[in-house]
PDB file of N, CA and C in Angstrom:
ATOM      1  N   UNK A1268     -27.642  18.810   8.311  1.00 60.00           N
ATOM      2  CA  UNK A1268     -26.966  18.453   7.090  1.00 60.00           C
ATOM      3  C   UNK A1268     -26.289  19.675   6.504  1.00 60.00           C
ATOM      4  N   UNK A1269     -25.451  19.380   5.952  1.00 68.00           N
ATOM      5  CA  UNK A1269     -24.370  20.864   5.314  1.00 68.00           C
ATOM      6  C   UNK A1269     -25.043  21.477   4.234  1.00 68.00           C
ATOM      7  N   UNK A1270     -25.815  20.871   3.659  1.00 77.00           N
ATOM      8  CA  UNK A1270     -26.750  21.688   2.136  1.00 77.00           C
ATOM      9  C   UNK A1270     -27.771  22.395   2.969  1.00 77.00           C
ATOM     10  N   UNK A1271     -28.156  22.303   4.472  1.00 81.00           N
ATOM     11  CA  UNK A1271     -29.371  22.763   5.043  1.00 81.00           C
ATOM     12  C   UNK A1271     -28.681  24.402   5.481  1.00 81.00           C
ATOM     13  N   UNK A1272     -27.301  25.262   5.557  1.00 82.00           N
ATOM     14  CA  UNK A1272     -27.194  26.096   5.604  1.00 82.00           C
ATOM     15  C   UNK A1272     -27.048  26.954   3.736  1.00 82.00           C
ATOM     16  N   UNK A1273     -27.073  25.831   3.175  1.00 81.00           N
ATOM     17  CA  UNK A1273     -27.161  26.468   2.054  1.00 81.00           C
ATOM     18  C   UNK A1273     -28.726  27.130   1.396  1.00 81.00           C
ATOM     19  N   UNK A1274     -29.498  26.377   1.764  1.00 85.00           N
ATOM     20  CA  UNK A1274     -30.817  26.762   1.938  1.00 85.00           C
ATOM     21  C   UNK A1274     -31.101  27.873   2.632  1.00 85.00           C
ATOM     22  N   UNK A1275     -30.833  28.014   3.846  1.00 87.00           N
ATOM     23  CA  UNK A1275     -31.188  28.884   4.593  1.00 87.00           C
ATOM     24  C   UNK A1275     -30.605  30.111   4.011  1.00 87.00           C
ATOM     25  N   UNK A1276     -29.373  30.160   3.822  1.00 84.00           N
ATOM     26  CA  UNK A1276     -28.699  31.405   2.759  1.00 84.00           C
ATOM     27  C   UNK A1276     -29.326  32.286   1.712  1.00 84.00           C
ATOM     28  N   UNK A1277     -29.710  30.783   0.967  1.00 86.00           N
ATOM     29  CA  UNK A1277     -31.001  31.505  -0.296  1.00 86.00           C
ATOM     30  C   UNK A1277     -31.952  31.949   0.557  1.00 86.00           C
ATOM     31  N   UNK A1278     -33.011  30.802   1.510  1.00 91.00           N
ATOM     32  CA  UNK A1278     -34.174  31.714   1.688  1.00 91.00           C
ATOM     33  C   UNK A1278     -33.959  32.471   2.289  1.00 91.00           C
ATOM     34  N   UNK A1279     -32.694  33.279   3.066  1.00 90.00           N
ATOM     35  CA  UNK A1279     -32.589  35.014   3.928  1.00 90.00           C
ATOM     36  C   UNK A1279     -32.727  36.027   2.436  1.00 90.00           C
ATOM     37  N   UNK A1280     -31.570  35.384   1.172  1.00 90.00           N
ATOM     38  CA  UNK A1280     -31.524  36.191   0.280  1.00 90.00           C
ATOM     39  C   UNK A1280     -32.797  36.495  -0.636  1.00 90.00           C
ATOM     40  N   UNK A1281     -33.370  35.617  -0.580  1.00 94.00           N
ATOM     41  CA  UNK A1281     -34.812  35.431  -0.818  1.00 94.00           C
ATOM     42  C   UNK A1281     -36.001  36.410  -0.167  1.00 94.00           C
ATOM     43  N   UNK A1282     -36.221  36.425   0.954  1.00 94.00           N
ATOM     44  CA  UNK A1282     -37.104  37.120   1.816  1.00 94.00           C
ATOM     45  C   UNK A1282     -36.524  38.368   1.791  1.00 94.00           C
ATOM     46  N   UNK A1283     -35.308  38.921   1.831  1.00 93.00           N
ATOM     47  CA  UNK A1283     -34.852  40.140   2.087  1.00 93.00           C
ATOM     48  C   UNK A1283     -34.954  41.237   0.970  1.00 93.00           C
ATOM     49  N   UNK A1284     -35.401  40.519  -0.367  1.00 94.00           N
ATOM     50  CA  UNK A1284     -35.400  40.434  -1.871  1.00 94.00           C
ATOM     51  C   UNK A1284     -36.623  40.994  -2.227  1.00 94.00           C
ATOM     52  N   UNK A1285     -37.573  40.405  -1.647  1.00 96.00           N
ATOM     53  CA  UNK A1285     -39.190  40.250  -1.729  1.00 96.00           C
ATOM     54  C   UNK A1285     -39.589  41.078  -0.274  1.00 96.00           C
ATOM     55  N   UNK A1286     -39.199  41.100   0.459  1.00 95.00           N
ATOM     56  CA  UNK A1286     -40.066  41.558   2.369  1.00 95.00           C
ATOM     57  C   UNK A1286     -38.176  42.161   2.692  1.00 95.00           C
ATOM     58  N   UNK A1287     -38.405  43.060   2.536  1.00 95.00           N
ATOM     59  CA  UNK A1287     -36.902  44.576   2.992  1.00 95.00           C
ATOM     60  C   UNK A1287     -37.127  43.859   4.439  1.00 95.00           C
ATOM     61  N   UNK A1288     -35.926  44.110   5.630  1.00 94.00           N
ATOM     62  CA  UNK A1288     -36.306  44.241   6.904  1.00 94.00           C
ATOM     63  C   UNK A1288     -37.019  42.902   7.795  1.00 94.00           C
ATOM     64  N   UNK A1289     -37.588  41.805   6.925  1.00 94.00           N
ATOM     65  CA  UNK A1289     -38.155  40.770   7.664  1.00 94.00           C
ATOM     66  C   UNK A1289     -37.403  40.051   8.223  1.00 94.00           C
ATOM     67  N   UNK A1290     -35.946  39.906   7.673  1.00 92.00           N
ATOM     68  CA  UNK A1290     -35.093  39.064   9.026  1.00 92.00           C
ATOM     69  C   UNK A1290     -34.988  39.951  10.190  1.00 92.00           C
ATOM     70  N   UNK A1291     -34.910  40.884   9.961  1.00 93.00           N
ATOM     71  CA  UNK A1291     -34.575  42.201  11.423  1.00 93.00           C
ATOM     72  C   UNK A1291     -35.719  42.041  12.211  1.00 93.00           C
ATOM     73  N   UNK A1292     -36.763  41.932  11.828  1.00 95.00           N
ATOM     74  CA  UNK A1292     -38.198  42.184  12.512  1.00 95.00           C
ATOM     75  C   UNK A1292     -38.496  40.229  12.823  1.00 95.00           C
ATOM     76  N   UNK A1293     -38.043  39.383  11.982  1.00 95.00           N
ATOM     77  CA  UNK A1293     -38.510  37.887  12.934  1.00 95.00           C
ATOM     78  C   UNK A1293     -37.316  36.853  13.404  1.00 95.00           C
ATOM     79  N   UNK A1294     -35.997  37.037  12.807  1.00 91.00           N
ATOM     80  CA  UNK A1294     -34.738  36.426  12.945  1.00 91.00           C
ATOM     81  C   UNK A1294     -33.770  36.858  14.079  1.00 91.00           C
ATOM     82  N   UNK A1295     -34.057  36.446  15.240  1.00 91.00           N
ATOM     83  CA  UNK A1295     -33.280  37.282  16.394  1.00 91.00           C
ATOM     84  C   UNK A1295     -31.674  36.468  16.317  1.00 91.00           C
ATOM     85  N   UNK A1296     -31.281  35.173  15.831  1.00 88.00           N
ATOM     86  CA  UNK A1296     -30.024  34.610  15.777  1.00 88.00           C
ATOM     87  C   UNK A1296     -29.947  33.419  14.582  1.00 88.00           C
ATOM     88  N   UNK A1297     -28.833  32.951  14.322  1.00 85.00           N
ATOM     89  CA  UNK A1297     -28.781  32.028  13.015  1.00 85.00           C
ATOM     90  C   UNK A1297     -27.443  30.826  13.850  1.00 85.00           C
ATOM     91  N   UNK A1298     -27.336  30.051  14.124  1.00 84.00           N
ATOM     92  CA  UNK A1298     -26.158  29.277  14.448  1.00 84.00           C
ATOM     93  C   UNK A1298     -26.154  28.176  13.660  1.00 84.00           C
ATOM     94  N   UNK A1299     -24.945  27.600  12.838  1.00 81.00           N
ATOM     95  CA  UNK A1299     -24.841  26.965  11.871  1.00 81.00           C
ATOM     96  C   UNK A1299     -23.979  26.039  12.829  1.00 81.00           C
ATOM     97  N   UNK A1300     -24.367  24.728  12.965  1.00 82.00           N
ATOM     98  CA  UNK A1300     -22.752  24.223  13.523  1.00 82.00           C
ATOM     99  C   UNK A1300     -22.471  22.907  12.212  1.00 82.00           C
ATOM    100  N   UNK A1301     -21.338  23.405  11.667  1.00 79.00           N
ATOM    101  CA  UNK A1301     -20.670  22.308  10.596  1.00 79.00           C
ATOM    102  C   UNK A1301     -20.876  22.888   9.214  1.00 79.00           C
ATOM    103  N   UNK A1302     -22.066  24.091   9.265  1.00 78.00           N
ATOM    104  CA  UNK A1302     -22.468  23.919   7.396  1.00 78.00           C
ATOM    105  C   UNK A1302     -21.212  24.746   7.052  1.00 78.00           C
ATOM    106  N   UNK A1303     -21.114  24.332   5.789  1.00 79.00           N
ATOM    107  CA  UNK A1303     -20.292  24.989   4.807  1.00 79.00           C
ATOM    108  C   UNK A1303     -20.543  26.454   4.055  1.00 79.00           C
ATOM    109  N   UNK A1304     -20.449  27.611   5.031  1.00 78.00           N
ATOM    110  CA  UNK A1304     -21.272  28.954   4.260  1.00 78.00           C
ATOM    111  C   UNK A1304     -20.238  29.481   3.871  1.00 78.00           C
ATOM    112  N   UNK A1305     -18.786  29.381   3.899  1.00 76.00           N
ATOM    113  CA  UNK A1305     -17.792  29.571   3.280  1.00 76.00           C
ATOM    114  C   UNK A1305     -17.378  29.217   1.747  1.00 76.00           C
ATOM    115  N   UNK A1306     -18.428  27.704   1.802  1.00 76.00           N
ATOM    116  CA  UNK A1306     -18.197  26.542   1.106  1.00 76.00           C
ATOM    117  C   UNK A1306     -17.186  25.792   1.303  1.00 76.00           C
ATOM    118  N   UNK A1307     -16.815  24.481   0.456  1.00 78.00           N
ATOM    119  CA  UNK A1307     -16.178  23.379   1.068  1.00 78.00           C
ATOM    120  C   UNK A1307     -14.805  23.043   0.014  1.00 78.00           C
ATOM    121  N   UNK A1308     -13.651  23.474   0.142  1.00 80.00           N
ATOM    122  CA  UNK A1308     -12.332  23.325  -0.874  1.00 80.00           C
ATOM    123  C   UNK A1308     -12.850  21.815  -1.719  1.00 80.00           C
ATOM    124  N   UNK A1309     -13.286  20.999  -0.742  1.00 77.00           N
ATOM    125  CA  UNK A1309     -13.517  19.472  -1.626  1.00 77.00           C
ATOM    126  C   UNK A1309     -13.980  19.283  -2.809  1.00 77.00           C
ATOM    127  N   UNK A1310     -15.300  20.276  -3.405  1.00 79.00           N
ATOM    128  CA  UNK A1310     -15.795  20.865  -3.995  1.00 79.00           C
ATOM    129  C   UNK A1310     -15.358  21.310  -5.370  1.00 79.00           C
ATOM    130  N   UNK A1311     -14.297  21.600  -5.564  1.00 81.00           N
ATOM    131  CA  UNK A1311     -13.311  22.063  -6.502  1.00 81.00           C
ATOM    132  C   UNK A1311     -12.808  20.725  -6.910  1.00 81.00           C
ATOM    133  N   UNK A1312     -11.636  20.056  -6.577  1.00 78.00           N
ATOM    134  CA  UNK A1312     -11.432  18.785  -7.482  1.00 78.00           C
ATOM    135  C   UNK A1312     -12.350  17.929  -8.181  1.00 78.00           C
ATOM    136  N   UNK A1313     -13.661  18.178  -7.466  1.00 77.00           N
ATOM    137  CA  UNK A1313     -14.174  17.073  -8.097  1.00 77.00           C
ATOM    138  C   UNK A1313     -15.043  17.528  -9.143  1.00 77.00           C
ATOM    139  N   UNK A1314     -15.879  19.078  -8.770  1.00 79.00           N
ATOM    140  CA  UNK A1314     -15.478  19.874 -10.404  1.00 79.00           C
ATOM    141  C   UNK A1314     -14.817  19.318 -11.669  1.00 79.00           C
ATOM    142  N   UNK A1315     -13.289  19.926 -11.306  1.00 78.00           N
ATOM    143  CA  UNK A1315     -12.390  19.846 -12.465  1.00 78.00           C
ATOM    144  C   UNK A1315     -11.973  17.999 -13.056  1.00 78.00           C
ATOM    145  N   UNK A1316     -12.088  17.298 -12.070  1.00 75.00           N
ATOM    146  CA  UNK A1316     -11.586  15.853 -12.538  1.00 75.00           C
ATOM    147  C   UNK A1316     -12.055  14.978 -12.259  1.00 75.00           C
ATOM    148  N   UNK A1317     -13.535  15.024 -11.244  1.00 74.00           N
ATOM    149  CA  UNK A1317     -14.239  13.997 -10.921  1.00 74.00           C
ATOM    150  C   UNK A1317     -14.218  13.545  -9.768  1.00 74.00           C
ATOM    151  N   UNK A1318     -12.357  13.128  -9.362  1.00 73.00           N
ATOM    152  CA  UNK A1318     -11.937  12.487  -8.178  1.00 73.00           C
ATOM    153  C   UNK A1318     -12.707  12.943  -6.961  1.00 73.00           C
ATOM    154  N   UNK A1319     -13.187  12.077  -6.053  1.00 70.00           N
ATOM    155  CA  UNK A1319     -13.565  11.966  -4.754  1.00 70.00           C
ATOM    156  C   UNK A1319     -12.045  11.102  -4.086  1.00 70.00           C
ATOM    157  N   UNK A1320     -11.500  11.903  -3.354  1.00 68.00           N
ATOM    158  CA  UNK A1320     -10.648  11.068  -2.428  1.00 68.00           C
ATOM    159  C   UNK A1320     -11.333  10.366  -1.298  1.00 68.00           C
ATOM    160  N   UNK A1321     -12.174  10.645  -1.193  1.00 65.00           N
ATOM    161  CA  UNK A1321     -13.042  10.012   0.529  1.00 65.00           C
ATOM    162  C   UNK A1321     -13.132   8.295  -0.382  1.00 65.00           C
ATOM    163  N   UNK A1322     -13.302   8.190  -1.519  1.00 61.00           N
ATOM    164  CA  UNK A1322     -13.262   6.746  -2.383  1.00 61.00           C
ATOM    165  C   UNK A1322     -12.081   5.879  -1.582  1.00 61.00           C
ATOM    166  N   UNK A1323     -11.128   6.065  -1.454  1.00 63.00           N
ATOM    167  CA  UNK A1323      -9.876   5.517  -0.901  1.00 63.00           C
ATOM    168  C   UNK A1323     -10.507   5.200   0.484  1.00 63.00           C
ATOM    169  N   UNK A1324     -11.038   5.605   1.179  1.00 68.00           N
ATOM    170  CA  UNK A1324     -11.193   4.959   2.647  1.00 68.00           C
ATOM    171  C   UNK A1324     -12.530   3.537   2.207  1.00 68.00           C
ATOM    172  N   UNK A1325     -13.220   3.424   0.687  1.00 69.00           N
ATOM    173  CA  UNK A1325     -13.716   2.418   0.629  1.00 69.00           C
ATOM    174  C   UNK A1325     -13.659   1.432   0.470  1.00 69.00           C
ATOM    175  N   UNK A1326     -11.983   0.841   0.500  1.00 76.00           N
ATOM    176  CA  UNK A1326     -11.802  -0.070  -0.329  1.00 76.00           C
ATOM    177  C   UNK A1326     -12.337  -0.705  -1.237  1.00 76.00           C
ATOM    178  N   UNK A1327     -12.790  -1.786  -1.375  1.00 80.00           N
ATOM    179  CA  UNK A1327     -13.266  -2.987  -2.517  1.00 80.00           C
ATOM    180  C   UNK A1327     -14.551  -1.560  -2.825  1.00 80.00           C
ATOM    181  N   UNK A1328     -14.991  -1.200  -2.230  1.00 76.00           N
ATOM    182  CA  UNK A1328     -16.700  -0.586  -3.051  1.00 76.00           C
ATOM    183  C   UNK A1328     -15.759   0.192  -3.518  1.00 76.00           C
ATOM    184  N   UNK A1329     -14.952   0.986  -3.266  1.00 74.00           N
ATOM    185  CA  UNK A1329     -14.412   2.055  -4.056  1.00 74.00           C
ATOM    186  C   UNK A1329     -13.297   1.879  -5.670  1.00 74.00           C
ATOM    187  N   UNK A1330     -12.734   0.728  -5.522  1.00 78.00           N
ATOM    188  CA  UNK A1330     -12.453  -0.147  -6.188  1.00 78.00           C
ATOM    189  C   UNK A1330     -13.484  -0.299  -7.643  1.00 78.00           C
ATOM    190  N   UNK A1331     -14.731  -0.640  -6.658  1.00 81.00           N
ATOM    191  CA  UNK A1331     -15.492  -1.611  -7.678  1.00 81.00           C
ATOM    192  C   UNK A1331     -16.196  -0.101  -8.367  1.00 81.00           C
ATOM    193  N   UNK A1332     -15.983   0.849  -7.759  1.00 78.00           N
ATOM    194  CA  UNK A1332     -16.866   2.509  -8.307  1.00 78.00           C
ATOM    195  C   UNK A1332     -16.201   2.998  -8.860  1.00 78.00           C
ATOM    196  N   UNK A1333     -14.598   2.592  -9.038  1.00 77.00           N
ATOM    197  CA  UNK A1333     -14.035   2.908  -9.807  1.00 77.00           C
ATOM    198  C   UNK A1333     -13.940   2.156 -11.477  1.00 77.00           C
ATOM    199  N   UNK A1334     -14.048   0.989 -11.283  1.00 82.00           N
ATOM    200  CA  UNK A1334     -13.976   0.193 -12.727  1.00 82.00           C
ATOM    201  C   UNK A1334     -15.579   0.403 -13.448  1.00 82.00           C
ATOM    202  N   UNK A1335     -16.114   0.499 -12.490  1.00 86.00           N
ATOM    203  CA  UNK A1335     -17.563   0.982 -13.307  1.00 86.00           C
ATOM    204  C   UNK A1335     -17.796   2.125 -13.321  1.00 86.00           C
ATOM    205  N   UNK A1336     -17.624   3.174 -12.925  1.00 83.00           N
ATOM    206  CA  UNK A1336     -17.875   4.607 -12.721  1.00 83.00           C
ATOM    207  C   UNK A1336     -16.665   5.527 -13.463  1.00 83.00           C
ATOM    208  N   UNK A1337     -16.677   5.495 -14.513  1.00 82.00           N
ATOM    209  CA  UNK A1337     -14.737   6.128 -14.811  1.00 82.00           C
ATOM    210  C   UNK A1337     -14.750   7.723 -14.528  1.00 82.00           C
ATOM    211  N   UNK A1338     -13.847   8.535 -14.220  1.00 79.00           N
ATOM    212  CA  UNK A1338     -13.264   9.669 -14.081  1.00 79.00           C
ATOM    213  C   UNK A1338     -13.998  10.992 -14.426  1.00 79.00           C
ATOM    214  N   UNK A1339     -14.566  10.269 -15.924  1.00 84.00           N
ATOM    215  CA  UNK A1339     -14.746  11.086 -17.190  1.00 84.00           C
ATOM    216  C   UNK A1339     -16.377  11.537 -16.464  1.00 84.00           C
ATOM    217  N   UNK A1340     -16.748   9.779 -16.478  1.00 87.00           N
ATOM    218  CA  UNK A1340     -18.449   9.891 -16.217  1.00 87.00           C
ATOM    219  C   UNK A1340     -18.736  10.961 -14.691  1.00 87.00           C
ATOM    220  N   UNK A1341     -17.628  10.171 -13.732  1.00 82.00           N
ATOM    221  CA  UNK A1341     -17.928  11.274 -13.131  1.00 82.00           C
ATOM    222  C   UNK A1341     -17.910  12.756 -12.778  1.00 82.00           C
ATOM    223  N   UNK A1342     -17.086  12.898 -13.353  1.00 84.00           N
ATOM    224  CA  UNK A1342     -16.818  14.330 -13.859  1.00 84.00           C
ATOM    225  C   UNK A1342     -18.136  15.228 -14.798  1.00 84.00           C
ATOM    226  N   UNK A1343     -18.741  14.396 -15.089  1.00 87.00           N
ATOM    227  CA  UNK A1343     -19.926  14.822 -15.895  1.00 87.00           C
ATOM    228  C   UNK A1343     -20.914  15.007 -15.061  1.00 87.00           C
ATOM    229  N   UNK A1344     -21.252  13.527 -14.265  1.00 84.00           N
ATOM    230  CA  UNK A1344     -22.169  13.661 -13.086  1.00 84.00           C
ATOM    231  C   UNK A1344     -21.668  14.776 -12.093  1.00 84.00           C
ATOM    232  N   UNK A1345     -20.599  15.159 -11.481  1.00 81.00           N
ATOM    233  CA  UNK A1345     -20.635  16.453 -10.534  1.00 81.00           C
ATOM    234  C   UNK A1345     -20.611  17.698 -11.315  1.00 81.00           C
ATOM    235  N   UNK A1346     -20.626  17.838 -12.457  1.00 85.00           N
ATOM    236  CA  UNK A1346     -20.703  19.246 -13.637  1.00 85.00           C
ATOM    237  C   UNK A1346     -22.398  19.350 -13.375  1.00 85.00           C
ATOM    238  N   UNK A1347     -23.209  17.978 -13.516  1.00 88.00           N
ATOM    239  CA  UNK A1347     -24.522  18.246 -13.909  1.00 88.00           C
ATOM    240  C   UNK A1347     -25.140  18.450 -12.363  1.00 88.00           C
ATOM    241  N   UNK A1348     -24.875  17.932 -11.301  1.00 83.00           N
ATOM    242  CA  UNK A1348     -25.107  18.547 -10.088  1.00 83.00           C
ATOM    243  C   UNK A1348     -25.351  19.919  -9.200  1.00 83.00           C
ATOM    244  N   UNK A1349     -26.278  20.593  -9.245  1.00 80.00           N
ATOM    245  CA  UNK A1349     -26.191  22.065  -8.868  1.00 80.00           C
ATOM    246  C   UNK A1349     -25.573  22.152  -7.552  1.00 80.00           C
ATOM    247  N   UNK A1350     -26.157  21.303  -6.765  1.00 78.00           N
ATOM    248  CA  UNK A1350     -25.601  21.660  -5.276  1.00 78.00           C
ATOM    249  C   UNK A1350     -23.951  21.326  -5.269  1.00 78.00           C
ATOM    250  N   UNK A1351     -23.197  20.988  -5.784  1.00 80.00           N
ATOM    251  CA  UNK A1351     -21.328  20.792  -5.884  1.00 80.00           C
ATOM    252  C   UNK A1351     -21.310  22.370  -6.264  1.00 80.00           C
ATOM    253  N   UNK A1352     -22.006  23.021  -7.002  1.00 79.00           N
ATOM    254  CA  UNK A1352     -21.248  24.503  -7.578  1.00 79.00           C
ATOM    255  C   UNK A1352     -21.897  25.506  -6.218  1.00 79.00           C
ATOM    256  N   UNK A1353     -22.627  24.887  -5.662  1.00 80.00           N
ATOM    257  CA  UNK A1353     -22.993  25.700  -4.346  1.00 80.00           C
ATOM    258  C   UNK A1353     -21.907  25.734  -2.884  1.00 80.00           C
ATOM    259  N   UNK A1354     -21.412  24.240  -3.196  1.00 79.00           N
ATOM    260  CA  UNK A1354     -20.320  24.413  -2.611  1.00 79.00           C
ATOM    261  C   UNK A1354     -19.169  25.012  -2.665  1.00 79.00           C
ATOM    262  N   UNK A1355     -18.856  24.923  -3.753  1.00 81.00           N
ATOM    263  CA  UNK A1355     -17.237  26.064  -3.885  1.00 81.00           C
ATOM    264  C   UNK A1355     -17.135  27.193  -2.851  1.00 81.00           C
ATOM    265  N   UNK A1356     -15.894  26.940  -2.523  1.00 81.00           N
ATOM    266  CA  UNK A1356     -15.062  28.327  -1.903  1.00 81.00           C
ATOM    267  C   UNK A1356     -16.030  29.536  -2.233  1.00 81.00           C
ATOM    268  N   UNK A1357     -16.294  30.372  -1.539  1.00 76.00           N
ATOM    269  CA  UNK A1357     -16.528  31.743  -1.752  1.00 76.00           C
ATOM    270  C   UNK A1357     -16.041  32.927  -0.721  1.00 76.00           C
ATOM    271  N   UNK A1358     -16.002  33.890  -0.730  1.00 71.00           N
ATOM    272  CA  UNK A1358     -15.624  34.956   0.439  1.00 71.00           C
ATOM    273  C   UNK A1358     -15.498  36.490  -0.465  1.00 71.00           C
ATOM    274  N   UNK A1359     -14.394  36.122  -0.717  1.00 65.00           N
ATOM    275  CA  UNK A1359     -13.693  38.114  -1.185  1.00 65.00           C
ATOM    276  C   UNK A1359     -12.899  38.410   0.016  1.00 65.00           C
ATOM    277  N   UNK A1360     -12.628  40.075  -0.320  1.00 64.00           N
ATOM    278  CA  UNK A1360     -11.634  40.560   0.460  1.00 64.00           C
ATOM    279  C   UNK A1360     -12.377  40.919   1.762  1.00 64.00           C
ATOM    280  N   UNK A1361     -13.378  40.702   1.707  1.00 56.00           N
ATOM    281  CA  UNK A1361     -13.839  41.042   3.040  1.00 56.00           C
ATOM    282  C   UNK A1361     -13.291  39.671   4.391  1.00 56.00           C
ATOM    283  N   UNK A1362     -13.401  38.589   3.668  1.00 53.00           N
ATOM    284  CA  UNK A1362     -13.461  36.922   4.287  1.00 53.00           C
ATOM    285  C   UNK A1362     -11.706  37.059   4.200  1.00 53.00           C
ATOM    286  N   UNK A1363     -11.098  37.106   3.235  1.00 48.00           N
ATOM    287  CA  UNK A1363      -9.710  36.253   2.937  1.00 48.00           C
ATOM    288  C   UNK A1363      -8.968  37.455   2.987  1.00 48.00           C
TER     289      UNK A1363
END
């Protein structure tokens, strides 16, 4: 799952925090295939305005999540979500 390299992120930053040297001494490799350790651009719109575009491939449910679910509300629900702000873009000049 894509939140499962986000985990792993904290607990390296975690252990390395608390135990200096313990990834060097028990972590011989890390292969992520799919997670988002960059984070995920998707992440950002729905931040600022709520919108999920992946809604459009639902038709009628997406429809119906829309007349009951408005913009606003959701926009509130992904503000109050921690793991969406874990997603955002990240890097620096080292990455970009």
């Amino acid at each position: 799952h894509s939140m499962g390299v986000q985990v792993w992120l904290h607990f390296m930053a975690w252990v390395e925090h608390h135990e200096p040297g313990w990834i060097d001494k028990h972590i011989e490799g890390f292969v992520s295939i799919g997670g988002p350790i960059l984070g995920a651009p998707a992440a950002v719109p729905r931040l600022l305005s709520g919108e999920i575009k992946d809604l459009i491939d639902l038709g009628l449910l997406g429809r119906l999540l829309d007349m009951y679910v408005p913009l606003s509300l959701r926009r509130m629900l992904m503000r109050s979500w921690g793991s969406v702000y874990q997603l955002l873009p990240r890097g620096g000049t080292k990455v970009w």
